[in-house]
Amino acid sequence: MNKFLIVPATAILFFGCGPSQPRDIAMLEKAKRAEARGKFAEAQELYLQAAGMGSAEAYKCLGDAVFLQKYNKLLPQNASDYLHGYDSYVDAAEKALSEADTFYEKAQFAGFPVEGLESSRKNLDLAKAKLGETRKKVAAAKEEARRKEEERKREEERKAELKRLEEERKKEAARQAELRRQEEERRKAEEARRQAEEAARRESADYCIDNGLLLTDKAFREVVQAVNYSSNTGNKLYDAEKDKEEHARFAGKRLVIKGRVSKVESTFFTDEVKIIISCSGGTISARFDGMSKYDASNIRVGSSIHMSGYVSNRPVLSSIAMDRCVIEE
């Protein structure tokens, strides 16, 4: 048997060490060399293998690797915008620090000296404190944004309410204006109706007679219609009563008339002055009881005459008869 043990090269590559180096330590050293060359994914895999072989330091190295390669390389999208620039950063940073913390705990549990973890844990605690402050600032930014959004919504609601109230005020003002317009139209219509009624009343025979006024054309026609009224319903009793009622309306009433002289003559039996007067499309047979024939001889046919007298029921060919007539000054 040879004096020296010959170890195959493949065995050295597999274990990463010579016959005198423990496998976990060899794997740990290999991982450190990979990390030194910047092969962080390979180093992490080797650290995990070393840790699985019982290396407490491998856990510590894994924690440091996570801290340096994951946490330290994390950057917010916008470092000055706590509302939008840190959305994914804080969660990823917290996950990385938690992962590093887990590895440090496993290292301590596996027997790694506490004092050897002091520096790493100090950095971890500082990072956690810094992340906590960042989280507070993010929370404060979100709270401020929430408050501003609520204020904005309240302001929009206030403006919407003011707009609604203004629209209601305008509608009410328009409604009131329309009511006033309608009321004004009603008032004007009522005033027009009243004035028309008053005008009609003033033109009526009753009004002219009651107030001793010159008969209007309408009033004269009203008198003529009543004096000559003849009901013809076929009911002789009703017709007689209706005729009597209408004929009595103006019988004996004093009328003031203006017309034009059509004829001057004297009565057949009493030899009194009688003048036929044209008025408002009708004629009047007017007896001037106290007028002398001399005075009557001065009245010219076609001349205007202003006279008054009393409605008579004597039969005449004219529209109406009037007695006790006198010339009005």
CSV table of C-alpha atoms in Angstrom, one decimal:
chain,number,residue,atom,x,y,z
A,1,MET,CA,0.0,0.0,0.0
A,2,ASN,CA,1.2,3.5,-0.9
A,3,LYS,CA,2.6,5.7,1.8
A,4,PHE,CA,0.6,8.7,0.6
A,5,LEU,CA,-3.2,8.8,0.1
A,6,ILE,CA,-4.0,10.0,-3.4
A,7,VAL,CA,-7.3,11.9,-3.5
A,8,PRO,CA,-8.9,12.1,-7.0
A,9,ALA,CA,-9.2,15.6,-8.4
A,10,THR,CA,-13.0,15.1,-8.9
A,11,ALA,CA,-13.3,14.5,-5.1
A,12,ILE,CA,-11.5,17.7,-4.4
A,13,LEU,CA,-13.8,19.6,-6.7
A,14,PHE,CA,-16.9,18.0,-5.2
A,15,PHE,CA,-16.0,18.7,-1.6
A,16,GLY,CA,-14.1,21.9,-2.3
A,17,CYS,CA,-11.4,21.0,0.1
A,18,GLY,CA,-8.5,18.7,0.9
A,19,PRO,CA,-8.8,15.7,3.2
A,20,SER,CA,-7.9,17.8,6.2
A,21,GLN,CA,-10.8,20.5,5.7
A,22,PRO,CA,-14.3,19.9,7.0
A,23,ARG,CA,-16.9,20.0,4.2
A,24,ASP,CA,-19.0,22.8,5.7
A,25,ILE,CA,-16.0,25.0,6.1
A,26,ALA,CA,-14.8,24.2,2.6
A,27,MET,CA,-18.3,25.1,1.2
A,28,LEU,CA,-18.3,28.3,3.3
A,29,GLU,CA,-15.0,29.3,1.9
A,30,LYS,CA,-16.1,28.5,-1.7
A,31,ALA,CA,-19.2,30.6,-1.1
A,32,LYS,CA,-17.1,33.6,0.1
A,33,ARG,CA,-14.9,33.3,-3.0
A,34,ALA,CA,-17.9,33.3,-5.2
A,35,GLU,CA,-19.3,36.3,-3.4
A,36,ALA,CA,-16.0,38.1,-3.7
A,37,ARG,CA,-16.1,37.6,-7.5
A,38,GLY,CA,-19.6,39.1,-7.6
A,39,LYS,CA,-21.4,35.8,-8.2
A,40,PHE,CA,-24.1,36.5,-5.6
A,41,ALA,CA,-26.6,33.9,-6.7
A,42,GLU,CA,-24.0,31.2,-6.7
A,43,ALA,CA,-22.7,32.4,-3.4
A,44,GLN,CA,-26.2,32.3,-1.9
A,45,GLU,CA,-26.6,28.7,-3.1
A,46,LEU,CA,-23.3,27.7,-1.6
A,47,TYR,CA,-24.1,29.4,1.7
A,48,LEU,CA,-27.3,27.5,1.9
A,49,GLN,CA,-25.4,24.2,1.3
A,50,ALA,CA,-22.9,25.1,4.0
A,51,ALA,CA,-25.7,26.0,6.4
A,52,GLY,CA,-27.3,22.7,5.6
A,53,MET,CA,-24.0,21.0,6.5
A,54,GLY,CA,-24.2,22.7,10.0
A,55,SER,CA,-22.2,25.9,9.4
A,56,ALA,CA,-23.6,28.6,11.7
A,57,GLU,CA,-21.4,31.2,10.0
A,58,ALA,CA,-23.1,30.4,6.7
A,59,TYR,CA,-26.4,31.6,8.2
A,60,LYS,CA,-24.7,34.8,9.3
A,61,CYS,CA,-23.2,35.3,5.8
A,62,LEU,CA,-26.6,34.7,4.3
A,63,GLY,CA,-28.1,37.4,6.5
A,64,ASP,CA,-25.3,39.8,5.5
A,65,ALA,CA,-25.7,38.9,1.8
A,66,VAL,CA,-29.5,39.6,2.0
A,67,PHE,CA,-28.8,42.9,3.8
A,68,LEU,CA,-26.2,44.0,1.3
A,69,GLN,CA,-27.5,42.6,-1.9
A,70,LYS,CA,-31.2,42.9,-1.4
A,71,TYR,CA,-31.9,45.6,1.1
A,72,ASN,CA,-29.1,48.1,0.3
A,73,LYS,CA,-29.8,47.9,-3.4
A,74,LEU,CA,-33.5,48.7,-3.0
A,75,LEU,CA,-34.4,52.3,-4.1
A,76,PRO,CA,-37.8,54.0,-4.1
A,77,GLN,CA,-39.1,55.1,-7.5
A,78,ASN,CA,-39.1,58.7,-6.3
A,79,ALA,CA,-37.2,59.4,-3.0
A,80,SER,CA,-39.0,62.8,-2.6
A,81,ASP,CA,-42.5,61.4,-3.1
A,82,TYR,CA,-43.6,59.5,0.0
A,83,LEU,CA,-47.1,59.1,-1.4
A,84,HIS,CA,-46.3,57.4,-4.7
A,85,GLY,CA,-42.5,56.8,-4.8
A,86,TYR,CA,-42.4,54.2,-1.9
A,87,ASP,CA,-45.3,52.0,-2.9
A,88,SER,CA,-43.4,48.8,-3.5
A,89,TYR,CA,-40.1,49.9,-1.8
A,90,VAL,CA,-41.3,49.6,1.8
A,91,ASP,CA,-42.8,46.2,1.4
A,92,ALA,CA,-39.7,44.8,-0.4
A,93,ALA,CA,-37.4,46.5,2.2
A,94,GLU,CA,-39.3,45.0,5.1
A,95,LYS,CA,-39.3,41.6,3.4
A,96,ALA,CA,-35.5,41.8,2.9
A,97,LEU,CA,-34.8,42.9,6.5
A,98,SER,CA,-37.1,40.2,7.8
A,99,GLU,CA,-35.2,37.6,5.7
A,100,ALA,CA,-31.9,38.9,7.0
A,101,ASP,CA,-33.2,38.8,10.6
A,102,THR,CA,-34.3,35.2,10.2
A,103,PHE,CA,-30.8,34.2,9.0
A,104,TYR,CA,-29.2,36.0,12.0
A,105,GLU,CA,-31.5,34.1,14.3
A,106,LYS,CA,-30.7,30.8,12.7
A,107,ALA,CA,-27.0,31.7,12.9
A,108,GLN,CA,-27.3,32.4,16.7
A,109,PHE,CA,-29.4,29.2,17.2
A,110,ALA,CA,-26.8,27.2,15.3
A,111,GLY,CA,-24.1,28.5,17.7
A,112,PHE,CA,-22.6,31.5,16.1
A,113,PRO,CA,-21.2,33.9,18.8
A,114,VAL,CA,-23.6,36.7,19.8
A,115,GLU,CA,-20.7,39.2,19.7
A,116,GLY,CA,-20.0,38.1,16.1
A,117,LEU,CA,-23.5,39.2,15.2
A,118,GLU,CA,-23.4,42.5,17.0
A,119,SER,CA,-22.3,44.6,14.1
A,120,SER,CA,-24.7,42.9,11.7
A,121,ARG,CA,-27.7,43.2,14.1
A,122,LYS,CA,-26.8,46.9,14.7
A,123,ASN,CA,-26.9,47.6,11.0
A,124,LEU,CA,-30.2,45.6,10.9
A,125,ASP,CA,-31.7,47.6,13.7
A,126,LEU,CA,-30.6,50.9,12.2
A,127,ALA,CA,-32.2,49.8,8.9
A,128,LYS,CA,-35.4,48.8,10.7
A,129,ALA,CA,-35.6,52.1,12.5
A,130,LYS,CA,-35.0,54.0,9.2
A,131,LEU,CA,-37.6,51.9,7.5
A,132,GLY,CA,-40.0,52.5,10.3
A,133,GLU,CA,-39.5,56.3,9.9
A,134,THR,CA,-40.0,55.8,6.2
A,135,ARG,CA,-43.2,53.9,6.8
A,136,LYS,CA,-44.4,56.7,9.1
A,137,LYS,CA,-43.7,59.3,6.4
A,138,VAL,CA,-45.5,57.1,3.8
A,139,ALA,CA,-48.5,56.7,6.2
A,140,ALA,CA,-48.4,60.4,6.9
A,141,ALA,CA,-48.3,61.2,3.2
A,142,LYS,CA,-51.2,58.8,2.6
A,143,GLU,CA,-53.2,60.3,5.5
A,144,GLU,CA,-52.5,63.8,4.2
A,145,ALA,CA,-53.6,62.7,0.7
A,146,ARG,CA,-56.7,61.0,2.2
A,147,ARG,CA,-57.5,64.2,4.2
A,148,LYS,CA,-57.0,66.4,1.1
A,149,GLU,CA,-59.2,64.0,-0.9
A,150,GLU,CA,-61.9,64.2,1.7
A,151,GLU,CA,-61.6,68.0,1.8
A,152,ARG,CA,-61.8,68.0,-2.0
A,153,LYS,CA,-64.9,65.8,-1.9
A,154,ARG,CA,-66.4,68.0,0.8
A,155,GLU,CA,-65.6,71.1,-1.2
A,156,GLU,CA,-67.1,69.5,-4.4
A,157,GLU,CA,-70.1,68.5,-2.3
A,158,ARG,CA,-70.4,72.0,-0.9
A,159,LYS,CA,-70.1,73.5,-4.4
A,160,ALA,CA,-72.6,71.0,-5.7
A,161,GLU,CA,-75.0,71.9,-2.8
A,162,LEU,CA,-74.4,75.6,-3.4
A,163,LYS,CA,-75.1,75.1,-7.1
A,164,ARG,CA,-78.2,73.1,-6.3
A,165,LEU,CA,-79.4,75.8,-3.9
A,166,GLU,CA,-78.7,78.5,-6.5
A,167,GLU,CA,-80.6,76.5,-9.1
A,168,GLU,CA,-83.5,76.1,-6.7
A,169,ARG,CA,-83.3,79.8,-5.9
A,170,LYS,CA,-83.4,80.7,-9.6
A,171,LYS,CA,-86.2,78.3,-10.1
A,172,GLU,CA,-88.1,79.7,-7.2
A,173,ALA,CA,-87.4,83.3,-8.4
A,174,ALA,CA,-88.6,82.3,-11.9
A,175,ARG,CA,-91.7,80.7,-10.3
A,176,GLN,CA,-92.4,83.8,-8.2
A,177,ALA,CA,-91.8,86.0,-11.3
A,178,GLU,CA,-94.2,83.9,-13.3
A,179,LEU,CA,-96.7,84.1,-10.5
A,180,ARG,CA,-96.3,87.8,-10.3
A,181,ARG,CA,-96.7,88.0,-14.1
A,182,GLN,CA,-99.8,85.9,-14.0
A,183,GLU,CA,-101.2,87.9,-11.1
A,184,GLU,CA,-100.4,91.1,-13.1
A,185,GLU,CA,-102.1,89.7,-16.1
A,186,ARG,CA,-105.1,88.7,-14.0
A,187,ARG,CA,-105.1,92.2,-12.4
A,188,LYS,CA,-105.0,93.8,-15.8
A,189,ALA,CA,-107.6,91.5,-17.2
A,190,GLU,CA,-109.8,92.2,-14.1
A,191,GLU,CA,-109.2,96.0,-14.5
A,192,ALA,CA,-110.0,95.8,-18.2
A,193,ARG,CA,-113.1,93.8,-17.4
A,194,ARG,CA,-114.1,96.2,-14.7
A,195,GLN,CA,-113.4,99.2,-17.0
A,196,ALA,CA,-115.4,97.5,-19.8
A,197,GLU,CA,-118.2,96.9,-17.4
A,198,GLU,CA,-118.0,100.4,-16.1
A,199,ALA,CA,-117.9,101.7,-19.7
A,200,ALA,CA,-120.9,99.5,-20.6
A,201,ARG,CA,-122.7,100.6,-17.4
A,202,ARG,CA,-122.1,104.3,-18.2
A,203,GLU,CA,-123.4,103.7,-21.7
A,204,SER,CA,-126.5,101.9,-20.4
A,205,ALA,CA,-129.9,103.6,-20.4
A,206,ASP,CA,-130.3,103.2,-16.6
A,207,TYR,CA,-127.0,104.9,-15.9
A,208,CYS,CA,-127.8,107.8,-18.2
A,209,ILE,CA,-131.3,108.2,-16.9
A,210,ASP,CA,-130.3,107.9,-13.2
A,211,ASN,CA,-127.6,110.5,-13.6
A,212,GLY,CA,-129.6,112.9,-16.0
A,213,LEU,CA,-127.0,112.4,-18.7
A,214,LEU,CA,-127.4,112.6,-22.4
A,215,LEU,CA,-128.3,109.2,-23.8
A,216,THR,CA,-125.6,107.4,-25.7
A,217,ASP,CA,-126.5,105.7,-28.9
A,218,LYS,CA,-126.4,102.3,-27.1
A,219,ALA,CA,-128.7,103.6,-24.3
A,220,PHE,CA,-131.2,105.0,-26.8
A,221,ARG,CA,-131.3,101.7,-28.7
A,222,GLU,CA,-131.8,100.0,-25.4
A,223,VAL,CA,-134.9,102.2,-24.6
A,224,VAL,CA,-136.3,101.7,-28.1
A,225,GLN,CA,-135.9,97.9,-27.8
A,226,ALA,CA,-137.7,97.9,-24.4
A,227,VAL,CA,-140.5,100.2,-25.5
A,228,ASN,CA,-141.1,98.1,-28.6
A,229,TYR,CA,-140.5,94.7,-27.1
A,230,SER,CA,-142.8,91.9,-28.2
A,231,SER,CA,-142.4,88.4,-26.9
A,232,ASN,CA,-143.5,85.6,-29.2
A,233,THR,CA,-143.0,82.3,-27.5
A,234,GLY,CA,-146.5,81.0,-28.3
A,235,ASN,CA,-147.4,81.2,-24.6
A,236,LYS,CA,-149.8,84.2,-24.7
A,237,LEU,CA,-149.9,84.6,-20.9
A,238,TYR,CA,-146.1,84.5,-20.7
A,239,ASP,CA,-145.7,86.8,-23.7
A,240,ALA,CA,-148.2,89.3,-22.2
A,241,GLU,CA,-146.4,89.3,-18.9
A,242,LYS,CA,-142.9,89.7,-20.5
A,243,ASP,CA,-144.1,92.5,-22.8
A,244,LYS,CA,-145.6,94.3,-19.8
A,245,GLU,CA,-142.4,93.9,-17.9
A,246,GLU,CA,-140.2,95.3,-20.7
A,247,HIS,CA,-142.6,98.2,-21.6
A,248,ALA,CA,-142.6,99.3,-18.0
A,249,ARG,CA,-138.8,99.5,-17.7
A,250,PHE,CA,-138.5,103.1,-19.0
A,251,ALA,CA,-142.2,104.2,-19.0
A,252,GLY,CA,-142.3,107.7,-17.5
A,253,LYS,CA,-138.5,108.0,-17.3
A,254,ARG,CA,-136.9,111.3,-18.2
A,255,LEU,CA,-134.5,111.1,-21.2
A,256,VAL,CA,-132.0,113.7,-22.3
A,257,ILE,CA,-131.6,113.4,-26.1
A,258,LYS,CA,-129.6,115.0,-28.9
A,259,GLY,CA,-130.9,114.5,-32.4
A,260,ARG,CA,-131.8,116.2,-35.7
A,261,VAL,CA,-135.2,117.7,-36.4
A,262,SER,CA,-137.0,115.8,-39.1
A,263,LYS,CA,-140.5,117.5,-38.9
A,264,VAL,CA,-142.2,120.2,-36.9
A,265,GLU,CA,-146.0,120.0,-36.6
A,266,SER,CA,-148.9,120.2,-34.1
A,267,THR,CA,-151.0,117.5,-32.6
A,268,PHE,CA,-154.4,116.8,-34.2
A,269,PHE,CA,-156.6,117.0,-31.2
A,270,THR,CA,-154.7,119.2,-28.7
A,271,ASP,CA,-152.9,121.4,-31.2
A,272,GLU,CA,-149.7,121.1,-29.2
A,273,VAL,CA,-146.2,121.4,-30.8
A,274,LYS,CA,-144.9,118.0,-31.9
A,275,ILE,CA,-141.4,117.5,-33.3
A,276,ILE,CA,-140.2,114.3,-35.0
A,277,ILE,CA,-136.5,113.9,-34.1
A,278,SER,CA,-134.0,111.5,-35.7
A,279,CYS,CA,-131.7,110.0,-33.1
A,280,SER,CA,-129.2,107.0,-33.3
A,281,GLY,CA,-130.9,105.3,-36.2
A,282,GLY,CA,-134.5,105.8,-34.8
A,283,THR,CA,-137.1,108.5,-34.4
A,284,ILE,CA,-138.8,110.2,-31.5
A,285,SER,CA,-142.2,111.7,-31.5
A,286,ALA,CA,-141.7,114.5,-29.0
A,287,ARG,CA,-144.5,116.7,-27.6
A,288,PHE,CA,-143.4,120.1,-26.4
A,289,ASP,CA,-146.5,120.9,-24.2
A,290,GLY,CA,-145.3,124.3,-23.1
A,291,MET,CA,-143.8,125.5,-26.4
A,292,SER,CA,-145.6,128.2,-28.3
A,293,LYS,CA,-146.2,127.9,-32.0
A,294,TYR,CA,-144.1,131.0,-32.5
A,295,ASP,CA,-141.2,129.4,-30.9
A,296,ALA,CA,-141.8,126.2,-32.9
A,297,SER,CA,-141.8,128.2,-36.1
A,298,ASN,CA,-138.2,129.1,-35.5
A,299,ILE,CA,-137.1,125.5,-35.4
A,300,ARG,CA,-135.7,124.5,-38.7
A,301,VAL,CA,-135.8,121.0,-40.2
A,302,GLY,CA,-132.4,119.4,-40.3
A,303,SER,CA,-131.1,121.5,-37.4
A,304,SER,CA,-129.7,119.9,-34.3
A,305,ILE,CA,-131.8,119.8,-31.1
A,306,HIS,CA,-130.9,119.1,-27.5
A,307,MET,CA,-134.0,118.3,-25.5
A,308,SER,CA,-135.4,116.3,-22.6
A,309,GLY,CA,-138.7,114.7,-21.9
A,310,TYR,CA,-140.5,111.7,-20.5
A,311,VAL,CA,-141.1,108.4,-22.2
A,312,SER,CA,-144.8,108.0,-23.1
A,313,ASN,CA,-146.8,104.9,-24.0
A,314,ARG,CA,-149.0,106.7,-26.5
A,315,PRO,CA,-149.0,104.9,-29.9
A,316,VAL,CA,-146.8,106.5,-32.5
A,317,LEU,CA,-145.3,105.6,-35.8
A,318,SER,CA,-141.9,106.7,-34.5
A,319,SER,CA,-139.5,104.5,-32.5
A,320,ILE,CA,-140.7,106.0,-29.2
A,321,ALA,CA,-142.9,108.7,-27.9
A,322,MET,CA,-141.9,111.4,-25.4
A,323,ASP,CA,-144.1,113.9,-23.6
A,324,ARG,CA,-143.5,117.1,-21.6
A,325,CYS,CA,-140.4,117.8,-23.7
A,326,VAL,CA,-138.4,120.9,-23.3
A,327,ILE,CA,-135.4,122.4,-25.1
A,328,GLU,CA,-132.2,122.0,-23.1
A,329,GLU,CA,-129.8,124.9,-23.1
